[in-house]
Short mmCIF file of C-alpha atoms in Angstrom, two decimals:
data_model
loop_
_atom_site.label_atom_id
_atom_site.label_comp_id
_atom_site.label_asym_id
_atom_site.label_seq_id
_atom_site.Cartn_x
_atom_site.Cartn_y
_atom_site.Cartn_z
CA UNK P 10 21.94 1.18 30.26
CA UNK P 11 18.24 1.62 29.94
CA UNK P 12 15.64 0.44 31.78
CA UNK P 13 17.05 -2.62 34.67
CA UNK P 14 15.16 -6.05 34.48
CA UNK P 15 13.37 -6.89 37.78
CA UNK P 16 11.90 -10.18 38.61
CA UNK P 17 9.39 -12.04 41.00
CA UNK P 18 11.97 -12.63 43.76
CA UNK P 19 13.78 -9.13 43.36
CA UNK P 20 10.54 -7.16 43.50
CA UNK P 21 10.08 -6.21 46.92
CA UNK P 22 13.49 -4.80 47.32
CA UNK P 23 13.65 -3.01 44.14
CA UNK P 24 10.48 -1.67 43.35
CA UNK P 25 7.96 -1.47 46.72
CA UNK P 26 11.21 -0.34 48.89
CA UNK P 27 13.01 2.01 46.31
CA UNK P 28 12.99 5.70 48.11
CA UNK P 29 12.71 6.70 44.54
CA UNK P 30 8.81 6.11 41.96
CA UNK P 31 9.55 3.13 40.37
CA UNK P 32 8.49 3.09 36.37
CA UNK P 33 7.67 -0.89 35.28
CA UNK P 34 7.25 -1.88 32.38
CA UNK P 35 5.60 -5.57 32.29
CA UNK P 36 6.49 -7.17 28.80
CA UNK P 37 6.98 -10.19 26.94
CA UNK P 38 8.92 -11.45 23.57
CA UNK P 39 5.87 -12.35 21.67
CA UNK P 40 4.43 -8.85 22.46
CA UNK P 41 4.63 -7.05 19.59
CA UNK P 42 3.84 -3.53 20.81
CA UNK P 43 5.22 -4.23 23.87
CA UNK P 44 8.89 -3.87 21.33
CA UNK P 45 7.66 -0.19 20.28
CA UNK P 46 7.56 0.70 24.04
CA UNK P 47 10.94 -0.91 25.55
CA UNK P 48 12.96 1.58 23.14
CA UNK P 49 11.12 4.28 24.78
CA UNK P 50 11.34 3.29 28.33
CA UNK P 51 15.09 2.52 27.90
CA UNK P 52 15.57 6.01 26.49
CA UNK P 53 13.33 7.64 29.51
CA UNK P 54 15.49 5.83 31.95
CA UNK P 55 18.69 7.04 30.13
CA UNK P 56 17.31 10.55 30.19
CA UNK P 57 15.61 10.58 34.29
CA UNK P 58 16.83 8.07 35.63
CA UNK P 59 17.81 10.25 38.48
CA UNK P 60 13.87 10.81 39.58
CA UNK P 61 12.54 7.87 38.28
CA UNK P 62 14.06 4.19 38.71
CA UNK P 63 13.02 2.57 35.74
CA UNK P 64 12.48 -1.48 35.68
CA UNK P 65 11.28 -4.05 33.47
CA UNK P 66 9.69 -7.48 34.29
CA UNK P 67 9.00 -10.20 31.59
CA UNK P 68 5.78 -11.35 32.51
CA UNK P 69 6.38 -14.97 30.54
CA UNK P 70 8.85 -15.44 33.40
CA UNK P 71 7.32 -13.75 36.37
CA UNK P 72 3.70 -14.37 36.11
CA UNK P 73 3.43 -13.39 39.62
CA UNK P 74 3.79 -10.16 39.86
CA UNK P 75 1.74 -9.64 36.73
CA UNK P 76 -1.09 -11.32 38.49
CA UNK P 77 -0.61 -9.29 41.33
CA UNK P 78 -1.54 -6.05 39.98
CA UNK P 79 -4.29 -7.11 37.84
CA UNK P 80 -2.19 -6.96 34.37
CA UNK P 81 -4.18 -8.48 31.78
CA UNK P 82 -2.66 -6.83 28.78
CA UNK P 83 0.72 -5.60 27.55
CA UNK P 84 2.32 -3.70 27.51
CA UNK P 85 1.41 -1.83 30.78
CA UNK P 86 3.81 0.45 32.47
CA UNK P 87 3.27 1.35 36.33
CA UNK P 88 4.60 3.43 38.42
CA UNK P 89 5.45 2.59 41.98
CA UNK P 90 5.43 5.35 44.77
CA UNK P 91 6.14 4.27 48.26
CA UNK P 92 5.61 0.46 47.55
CA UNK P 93 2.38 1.07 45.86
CA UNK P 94 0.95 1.29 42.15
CA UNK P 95 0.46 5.20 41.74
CA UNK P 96 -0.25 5.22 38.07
CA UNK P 97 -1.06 3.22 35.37
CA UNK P 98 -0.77 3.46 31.40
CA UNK P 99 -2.06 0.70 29.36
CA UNK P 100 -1.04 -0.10 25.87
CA UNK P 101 1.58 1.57 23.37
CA UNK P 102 2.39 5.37 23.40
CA UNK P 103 5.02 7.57 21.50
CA UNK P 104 7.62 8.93 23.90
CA UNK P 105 5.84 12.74 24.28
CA UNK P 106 2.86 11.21 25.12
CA UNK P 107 4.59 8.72 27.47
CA UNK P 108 6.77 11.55 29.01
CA UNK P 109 3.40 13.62 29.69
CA UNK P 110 1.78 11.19 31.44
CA UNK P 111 4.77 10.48 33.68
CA UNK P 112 5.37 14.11 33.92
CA UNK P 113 4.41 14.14 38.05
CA UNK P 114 7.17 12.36 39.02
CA UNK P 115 9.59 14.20 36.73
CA UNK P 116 9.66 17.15 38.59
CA UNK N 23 9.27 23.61 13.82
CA UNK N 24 12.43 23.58 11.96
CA UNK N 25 12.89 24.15 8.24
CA UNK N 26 13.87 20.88 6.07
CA UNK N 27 17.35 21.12 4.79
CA UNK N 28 16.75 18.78 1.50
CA UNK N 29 12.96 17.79 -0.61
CA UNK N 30 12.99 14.20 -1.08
CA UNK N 31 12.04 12.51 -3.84
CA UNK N 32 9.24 10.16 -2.71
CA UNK N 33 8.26 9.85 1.00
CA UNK N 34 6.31 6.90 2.27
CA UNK N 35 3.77 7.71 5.27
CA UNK N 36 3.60 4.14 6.98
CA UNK N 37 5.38 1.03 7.33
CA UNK N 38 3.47 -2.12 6.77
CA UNK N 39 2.93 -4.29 3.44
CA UNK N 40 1.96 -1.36 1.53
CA UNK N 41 4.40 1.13 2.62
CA UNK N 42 7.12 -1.02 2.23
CA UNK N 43 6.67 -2.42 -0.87
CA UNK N 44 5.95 0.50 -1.93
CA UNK N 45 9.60 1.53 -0.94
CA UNK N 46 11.44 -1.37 -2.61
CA UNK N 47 9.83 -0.41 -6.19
CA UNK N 48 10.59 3.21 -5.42
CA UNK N 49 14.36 2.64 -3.73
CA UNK N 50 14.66 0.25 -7.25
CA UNK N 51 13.83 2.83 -9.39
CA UNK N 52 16.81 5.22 -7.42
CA UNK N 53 14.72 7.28 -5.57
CA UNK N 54 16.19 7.20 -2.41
CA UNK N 55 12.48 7.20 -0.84
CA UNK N 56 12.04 7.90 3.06
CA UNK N 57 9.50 5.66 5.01
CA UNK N 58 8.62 7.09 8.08
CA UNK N 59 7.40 4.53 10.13
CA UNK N 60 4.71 5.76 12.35
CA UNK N 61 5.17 4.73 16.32
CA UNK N 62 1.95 4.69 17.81
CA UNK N 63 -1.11 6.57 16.43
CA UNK N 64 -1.88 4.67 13.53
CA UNK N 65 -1.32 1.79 14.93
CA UNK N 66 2.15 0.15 15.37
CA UNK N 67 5.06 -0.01 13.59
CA UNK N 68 4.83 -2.42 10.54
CA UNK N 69 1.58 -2.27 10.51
CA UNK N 70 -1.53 -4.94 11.55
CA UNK N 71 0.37 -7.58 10.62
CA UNK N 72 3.01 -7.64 13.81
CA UNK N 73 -0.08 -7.72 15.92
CA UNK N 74 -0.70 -11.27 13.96
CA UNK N 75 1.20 -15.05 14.61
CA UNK N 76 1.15 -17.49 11.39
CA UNK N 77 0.13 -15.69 7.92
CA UNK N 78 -0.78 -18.69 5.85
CA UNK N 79 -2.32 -16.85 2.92
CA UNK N 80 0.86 -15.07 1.72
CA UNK N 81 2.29 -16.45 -1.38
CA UNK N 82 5.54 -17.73 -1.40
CA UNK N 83 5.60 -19.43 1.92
CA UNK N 84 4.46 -22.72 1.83
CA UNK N 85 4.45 -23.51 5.13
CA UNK N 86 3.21 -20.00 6.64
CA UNK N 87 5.36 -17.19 7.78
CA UNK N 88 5.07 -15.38 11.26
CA UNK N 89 3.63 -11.65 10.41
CA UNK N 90 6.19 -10.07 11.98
CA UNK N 91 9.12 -12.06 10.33
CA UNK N 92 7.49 -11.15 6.54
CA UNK N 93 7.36 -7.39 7.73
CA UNK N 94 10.94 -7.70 9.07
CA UNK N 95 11.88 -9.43 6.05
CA UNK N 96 9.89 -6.71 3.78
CA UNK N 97 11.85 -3.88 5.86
CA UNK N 98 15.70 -5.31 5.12
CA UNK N 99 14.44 -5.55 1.28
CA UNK N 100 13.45 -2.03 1.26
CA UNK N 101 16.69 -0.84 3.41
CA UNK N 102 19.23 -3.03 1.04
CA UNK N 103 17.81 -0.40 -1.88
CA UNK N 104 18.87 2.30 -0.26
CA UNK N 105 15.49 3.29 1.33
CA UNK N 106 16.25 5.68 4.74
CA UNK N 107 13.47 5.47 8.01
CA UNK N 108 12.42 7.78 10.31
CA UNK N 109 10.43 6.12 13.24
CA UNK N 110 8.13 8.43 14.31
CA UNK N 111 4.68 9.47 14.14
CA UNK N 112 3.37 12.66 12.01
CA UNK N 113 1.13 14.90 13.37
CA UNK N 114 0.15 17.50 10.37
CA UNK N 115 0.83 17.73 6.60
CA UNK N 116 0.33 20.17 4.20
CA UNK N 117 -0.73 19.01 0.55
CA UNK N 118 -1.56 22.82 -0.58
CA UNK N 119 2.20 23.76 -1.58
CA UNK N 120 4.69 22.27 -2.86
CA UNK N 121 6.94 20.55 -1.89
CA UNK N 122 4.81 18.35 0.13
CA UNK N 123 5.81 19.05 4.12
CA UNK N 124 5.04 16.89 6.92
CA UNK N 125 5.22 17.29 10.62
CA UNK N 126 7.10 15.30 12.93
CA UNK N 127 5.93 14.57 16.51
CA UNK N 128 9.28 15.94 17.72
CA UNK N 129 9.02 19.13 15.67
CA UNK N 130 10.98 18.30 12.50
CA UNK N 131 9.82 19.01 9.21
CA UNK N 132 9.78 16.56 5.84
CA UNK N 133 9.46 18.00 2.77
CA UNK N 134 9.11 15.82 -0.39
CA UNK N 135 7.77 16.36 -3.84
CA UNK N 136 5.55 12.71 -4.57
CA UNK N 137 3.95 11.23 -1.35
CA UNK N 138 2.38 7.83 -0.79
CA UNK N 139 -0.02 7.56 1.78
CA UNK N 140 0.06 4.23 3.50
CA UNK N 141 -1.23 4.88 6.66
CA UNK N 142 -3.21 1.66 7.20
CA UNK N 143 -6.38 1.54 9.42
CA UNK N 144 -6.73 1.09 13.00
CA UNK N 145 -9.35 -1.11 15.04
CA UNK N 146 -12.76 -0.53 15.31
CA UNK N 147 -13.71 -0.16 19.30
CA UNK N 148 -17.46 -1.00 20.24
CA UNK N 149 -17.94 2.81 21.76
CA UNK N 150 -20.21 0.81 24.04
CA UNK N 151 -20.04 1.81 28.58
CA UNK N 152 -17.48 0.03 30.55
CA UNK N 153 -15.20 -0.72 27.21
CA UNK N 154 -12.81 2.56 27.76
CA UNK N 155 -12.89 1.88 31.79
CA UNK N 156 -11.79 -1.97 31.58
CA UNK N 157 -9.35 -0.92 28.58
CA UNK N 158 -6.46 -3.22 29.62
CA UNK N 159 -8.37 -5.08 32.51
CA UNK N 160 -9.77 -7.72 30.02
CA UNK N 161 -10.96 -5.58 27.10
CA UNK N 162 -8.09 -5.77 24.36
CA UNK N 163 -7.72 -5.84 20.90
CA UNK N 164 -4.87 -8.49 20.41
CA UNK N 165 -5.43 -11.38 21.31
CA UNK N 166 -1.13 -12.52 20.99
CA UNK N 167 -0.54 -9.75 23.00
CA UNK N 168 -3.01 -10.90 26.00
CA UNK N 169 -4.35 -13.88 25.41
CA UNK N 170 -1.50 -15.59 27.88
CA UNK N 171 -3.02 -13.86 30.74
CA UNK N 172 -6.63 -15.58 30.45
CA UNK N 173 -5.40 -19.21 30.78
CA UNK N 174 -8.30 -21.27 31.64
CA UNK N 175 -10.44 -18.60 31.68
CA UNK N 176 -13.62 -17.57 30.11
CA UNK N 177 -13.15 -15.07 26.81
CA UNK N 178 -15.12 -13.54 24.24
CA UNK N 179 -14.72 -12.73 20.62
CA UNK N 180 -16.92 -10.09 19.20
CA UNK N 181 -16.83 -9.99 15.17
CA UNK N 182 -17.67 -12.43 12.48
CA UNK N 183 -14.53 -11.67 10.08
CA UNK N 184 -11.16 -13.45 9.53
CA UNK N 185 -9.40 -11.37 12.36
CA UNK N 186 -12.01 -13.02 14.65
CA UNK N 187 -11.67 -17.01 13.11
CA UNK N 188 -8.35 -16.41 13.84
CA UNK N 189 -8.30 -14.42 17.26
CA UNK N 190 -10.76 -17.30 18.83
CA UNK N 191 -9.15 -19.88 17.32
CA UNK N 192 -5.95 -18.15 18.63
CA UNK N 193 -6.66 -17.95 22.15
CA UNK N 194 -7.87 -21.19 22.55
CA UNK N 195 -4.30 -22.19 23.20
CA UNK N 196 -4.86 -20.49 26.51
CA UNK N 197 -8.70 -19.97 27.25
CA UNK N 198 -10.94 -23.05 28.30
CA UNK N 199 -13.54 -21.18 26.16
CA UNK N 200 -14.08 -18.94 23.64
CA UNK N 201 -17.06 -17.47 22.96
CA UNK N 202 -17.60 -15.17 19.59
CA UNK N 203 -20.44 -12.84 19.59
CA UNK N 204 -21.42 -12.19 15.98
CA UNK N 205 -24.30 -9.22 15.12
CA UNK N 206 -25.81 -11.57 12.76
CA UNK N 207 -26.12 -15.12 11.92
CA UNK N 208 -23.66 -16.00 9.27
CA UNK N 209 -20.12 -15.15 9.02
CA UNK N 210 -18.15 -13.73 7.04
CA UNK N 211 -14.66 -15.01 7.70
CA UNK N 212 -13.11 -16.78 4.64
CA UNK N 213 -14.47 -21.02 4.77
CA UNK N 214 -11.10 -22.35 5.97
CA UNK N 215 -11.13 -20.42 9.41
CA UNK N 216 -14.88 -21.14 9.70
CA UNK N 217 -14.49 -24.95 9.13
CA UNK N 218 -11.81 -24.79 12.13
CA UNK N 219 -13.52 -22.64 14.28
CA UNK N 220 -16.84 -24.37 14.44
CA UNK N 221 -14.24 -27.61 14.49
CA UNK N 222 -12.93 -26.17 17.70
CA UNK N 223 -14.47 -27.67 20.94
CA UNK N 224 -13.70 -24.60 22.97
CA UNK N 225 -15.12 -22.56 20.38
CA UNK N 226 -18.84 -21.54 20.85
CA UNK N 227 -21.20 -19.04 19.09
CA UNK N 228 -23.89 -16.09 19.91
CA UNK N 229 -25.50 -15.12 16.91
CA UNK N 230 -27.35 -12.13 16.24
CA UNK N 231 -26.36 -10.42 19.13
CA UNK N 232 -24.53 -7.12 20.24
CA UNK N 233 -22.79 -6.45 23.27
CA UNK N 234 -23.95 -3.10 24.86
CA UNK N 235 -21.82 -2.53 28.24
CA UNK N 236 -19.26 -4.53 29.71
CA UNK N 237 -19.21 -4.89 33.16
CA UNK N 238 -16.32 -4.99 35.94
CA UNK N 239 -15.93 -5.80 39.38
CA UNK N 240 -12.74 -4.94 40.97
CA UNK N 241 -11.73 -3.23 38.28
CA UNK N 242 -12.09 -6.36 35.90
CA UNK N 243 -14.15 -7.92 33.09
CA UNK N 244 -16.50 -9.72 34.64
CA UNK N 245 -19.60 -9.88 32.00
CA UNK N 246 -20.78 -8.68 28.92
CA UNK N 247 -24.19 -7.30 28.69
CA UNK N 248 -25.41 -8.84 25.25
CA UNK N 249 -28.84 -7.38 23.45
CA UNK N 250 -30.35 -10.03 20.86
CA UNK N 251 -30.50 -7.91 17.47
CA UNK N 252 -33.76 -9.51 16.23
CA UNK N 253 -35.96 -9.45 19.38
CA UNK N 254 -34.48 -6.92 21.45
CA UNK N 255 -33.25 -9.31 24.63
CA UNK N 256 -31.00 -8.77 26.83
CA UNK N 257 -28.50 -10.93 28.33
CA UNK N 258 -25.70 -11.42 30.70
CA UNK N 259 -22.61 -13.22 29.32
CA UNK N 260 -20.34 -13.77 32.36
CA UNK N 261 -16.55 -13.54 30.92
CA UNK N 262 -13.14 -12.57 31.84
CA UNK N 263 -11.77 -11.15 28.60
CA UNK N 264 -12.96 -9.39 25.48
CA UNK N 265 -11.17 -9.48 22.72
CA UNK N 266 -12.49 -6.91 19.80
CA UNK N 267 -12.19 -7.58 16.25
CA UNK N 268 -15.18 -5.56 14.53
CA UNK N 269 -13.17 -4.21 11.64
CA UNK N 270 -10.57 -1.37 11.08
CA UNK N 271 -11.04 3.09 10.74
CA UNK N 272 -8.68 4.12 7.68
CA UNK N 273 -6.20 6.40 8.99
CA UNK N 274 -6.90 9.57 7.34
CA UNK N 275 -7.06 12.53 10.04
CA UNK N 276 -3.67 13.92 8.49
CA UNK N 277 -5.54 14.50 5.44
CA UNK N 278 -8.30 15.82 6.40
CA UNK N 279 -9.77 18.47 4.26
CA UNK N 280 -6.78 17.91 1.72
CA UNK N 281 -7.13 13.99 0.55
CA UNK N 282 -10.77 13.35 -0.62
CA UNK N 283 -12.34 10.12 1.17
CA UNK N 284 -15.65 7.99 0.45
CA UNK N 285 -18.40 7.63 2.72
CA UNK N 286 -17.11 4.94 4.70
CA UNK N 287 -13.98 7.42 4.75
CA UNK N 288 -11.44 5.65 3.11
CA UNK N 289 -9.13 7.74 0.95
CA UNK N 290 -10.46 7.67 -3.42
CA UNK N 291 -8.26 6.71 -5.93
CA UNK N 292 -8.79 6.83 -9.71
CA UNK N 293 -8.99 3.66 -9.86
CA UNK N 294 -6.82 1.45 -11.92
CA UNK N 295 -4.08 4.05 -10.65
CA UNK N 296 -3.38 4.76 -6.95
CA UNK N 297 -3.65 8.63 -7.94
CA UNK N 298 -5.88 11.16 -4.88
CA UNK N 299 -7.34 13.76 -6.02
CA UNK N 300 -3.94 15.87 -5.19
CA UNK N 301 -1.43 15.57 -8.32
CA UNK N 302 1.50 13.85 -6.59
CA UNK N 303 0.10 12.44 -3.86
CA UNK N 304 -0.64 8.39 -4.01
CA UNK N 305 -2.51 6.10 -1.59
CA UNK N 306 -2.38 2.31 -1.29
CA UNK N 307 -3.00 -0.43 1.18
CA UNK N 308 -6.01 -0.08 4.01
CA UNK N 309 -6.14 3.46 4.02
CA UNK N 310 -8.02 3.19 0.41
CA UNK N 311 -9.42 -0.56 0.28
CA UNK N 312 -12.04 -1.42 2.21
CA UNK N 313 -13.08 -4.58 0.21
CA UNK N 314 -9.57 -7.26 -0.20
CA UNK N 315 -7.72 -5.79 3.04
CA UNK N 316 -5.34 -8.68 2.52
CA UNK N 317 -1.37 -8.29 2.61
CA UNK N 318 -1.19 -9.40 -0.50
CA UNK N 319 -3.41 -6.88 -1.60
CA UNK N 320 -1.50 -3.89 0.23
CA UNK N 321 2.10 -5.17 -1.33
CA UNK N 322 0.10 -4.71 -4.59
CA UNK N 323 -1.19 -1.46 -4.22
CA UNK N 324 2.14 -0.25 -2.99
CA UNK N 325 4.25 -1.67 -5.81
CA UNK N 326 1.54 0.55 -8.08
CA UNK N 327 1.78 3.71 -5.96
CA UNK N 328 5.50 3.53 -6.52
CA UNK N 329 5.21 2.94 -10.03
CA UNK N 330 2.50 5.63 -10.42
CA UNK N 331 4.96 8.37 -8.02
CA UNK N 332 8.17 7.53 -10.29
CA UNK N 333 6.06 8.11 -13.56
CA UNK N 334 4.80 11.28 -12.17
CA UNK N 335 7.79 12.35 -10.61
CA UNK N 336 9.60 11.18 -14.65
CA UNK N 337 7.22 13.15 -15.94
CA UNK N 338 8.28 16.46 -14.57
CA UNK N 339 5.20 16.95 -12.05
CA UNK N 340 7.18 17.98 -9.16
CA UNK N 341 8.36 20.70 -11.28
CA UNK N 342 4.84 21.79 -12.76
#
């Protein structure tokens, strides 16, 4: 399980036209924080998956979206409500800092 | 928070060249030692150096070693001695009783009777407007991390230091310039990553000047105000990225008011040992060297804390 890859082509249909918030998580392999965070994100969609969708999109292989919203560093999670970016949390975080900051859309 | 079922032997607060060095002596000397990795708040997990591409100055690699691969390689040496991890961050100790207990950021307790403190240090930030705003938007701190999103664009390296040789010279792979900003107007990066960066083409230089806002529009780097340190000027340096390398901050909140520090606040040793000023309690690495900094120099002090911890510990000072 854990958190569902998403790519350039697949985004509008998953993410800006879920019914549910969308969590993101833009990464890469040479990202070295980025592989403290993907643990984490694969553990918060394991755990709430059921209010939050949670995706991942390697930015090395879909520069596009990454350009889109204006990420310029990794990792960056956002989260998606109603097919637009809703929040944003730059850089790495433990999980109970992670889960506080998501905590609106966790009902 | 719960109550720890067992005292360890020897826990290790931190995971990078220090830390786990310091766990292979101690694991080799049957001590069964603990690392717990921190996650987040002192920085990531292994340390500075997986934030880093080619290390060139370790010995025993001839041709260079990716920093991440030597601290992946350090961690398997230190787990194939029979040293356990916990990967989490602590958030309080207490050095007044003993055992030793530590704090988990989930609530769990660690109680241990020698502790090394390898916490590491943590990048300096300018504290300057705009920096905290743009956080992620073109102000960053590693440059492998985000220097692939400022392809033919316009960057900026402030710092004068090795980590900002070998951040400019690093994103020139991407940017079509570089520019470092340096306070004053020498540096003080080691000769070989001077010669290349002034060797660099894309690599150009502001001396004696110190950025004091960086400015946005659209909710991205767009400039860097710049003040001239000898005359007072000020400047506009238009740039899409700025990448930070002014030094490191020991990691020593968890000790505060326990662990005594100098002025620049690293942690004090009695020096030739890695002994605090708290009887089984041992510091190595960044936290307490703010003059080699070097991985080499961390895997040193942490093969001596874990010498110094299992002669304590040999000694009967747990039990005294």
């Amino acid at each position: 399980m854990g958190a569902t890859p998403v790519t350039d082509s697949a985004w509008t249909s998953e993410v800006l036209e879920s019914d549910r918030p969308v969590l993101v998580d833009f990464w890469a392999e040479w990202c070295g924080p980025c592989r403290l965070v993907s643990p984490i994100v694969d553990e918060i969609a394991n755990e709430h998956g059921e209010q939050l969708k949670v995706m991942k999109i390697n930015v090395d292989e879909n520069p596009g979206t990454a350009r889109e919203y204006g990420v310029m560093s990794i990792p960056t999670l956002l989260v998606f409500k109603g097919g637009r970016p809703d929040k944003r949390i730059v850089g790495a975080k433990g999980k109970a800092a992670l889960l506080k900051d998501l905590s609106d859309y966790l009902g | 928070m719960t109550a720890p079922d067992t005292v360890q032997q020897v826990v290790i607060i931190g995971s990078g060249p220090a830390g786990l060095t310091a766990a292979i002596y101690a694991a080799r000397a049957n001590l069964e030692p603990l690392v717990v990795e921190g996650v987040v708040e002192g920085g990531p997990t292994g340390g500075q150096l997986t934030l880093t591409t080619d290390v060139e100055n370790y010995p025993g690699f001839a041709e260079g070693v990716m920093g991440p691969e030597l601290i992946l390689q350090m961690r398997m040496q230190a787990e194939r001695f029979g040293t356990s991890f916990v990967t989490e961050d602590i958030v309080k100790t207490n050095l007044d009783q003993r055992p030793f207990t530590l704090e988990t950021a989930s609530g769990g307790t660690i109680a241990t009777h020698a502790l090394i403190v390898a916490t590491g240090a943590k990048p300096r930030r300018l504290e300057i407007p705009g920096e905290e705003e743009l956080w992620g938007a073109g102000v960053s701190a590693c440059a492998t991390c985000d220097g692939f999103f400022f392809r033919d664009k316009h960057v900026v390296v402030v710092g004068g230091g090795d980590s900002a040789m070998e951040e400019a010279i690093f994103l020139t792979k991407f940017a079509s310039k570089v520019t470092v900003v340096h306070r004053r107007d020498e540096l003080r990066a080691s000769q070989i990553l001077q010669d290349r960066a002034f060797a660099n083409e894309r690599i150009e230089f502001v001396w004696n000047a110190v950025p004091t806002e960086v400015n946005g529009t659209d909710g991205q780097v767009s400039s860097l105000t710049l003040k001239d340190t000898r005359t007072g000027e000020v400047q506009d340096l238009p740039a899409d990225g700025l990448f930070l390398a002014i030094g490191h901050i020991p990691n020593t909140w968890l000790f505060d008011g326990s662990l005594e520090t100098d002025d620049d606040g690293y942690l004090v040793v009695e020096e030739p040992t890695t002994r605090t000023n708290v009887a089984g309690v041992f510091a190595c690495g960044d936290v307490m060297d703010h003059t080699y900094r070097q991985a080499v120099t961390a895997a040193a002090t942490g093969c001596k804390a874990a010498i110094d911890a299992e002669r304590w510990l040999a000694a009967g000072g747990a039990e005294g």
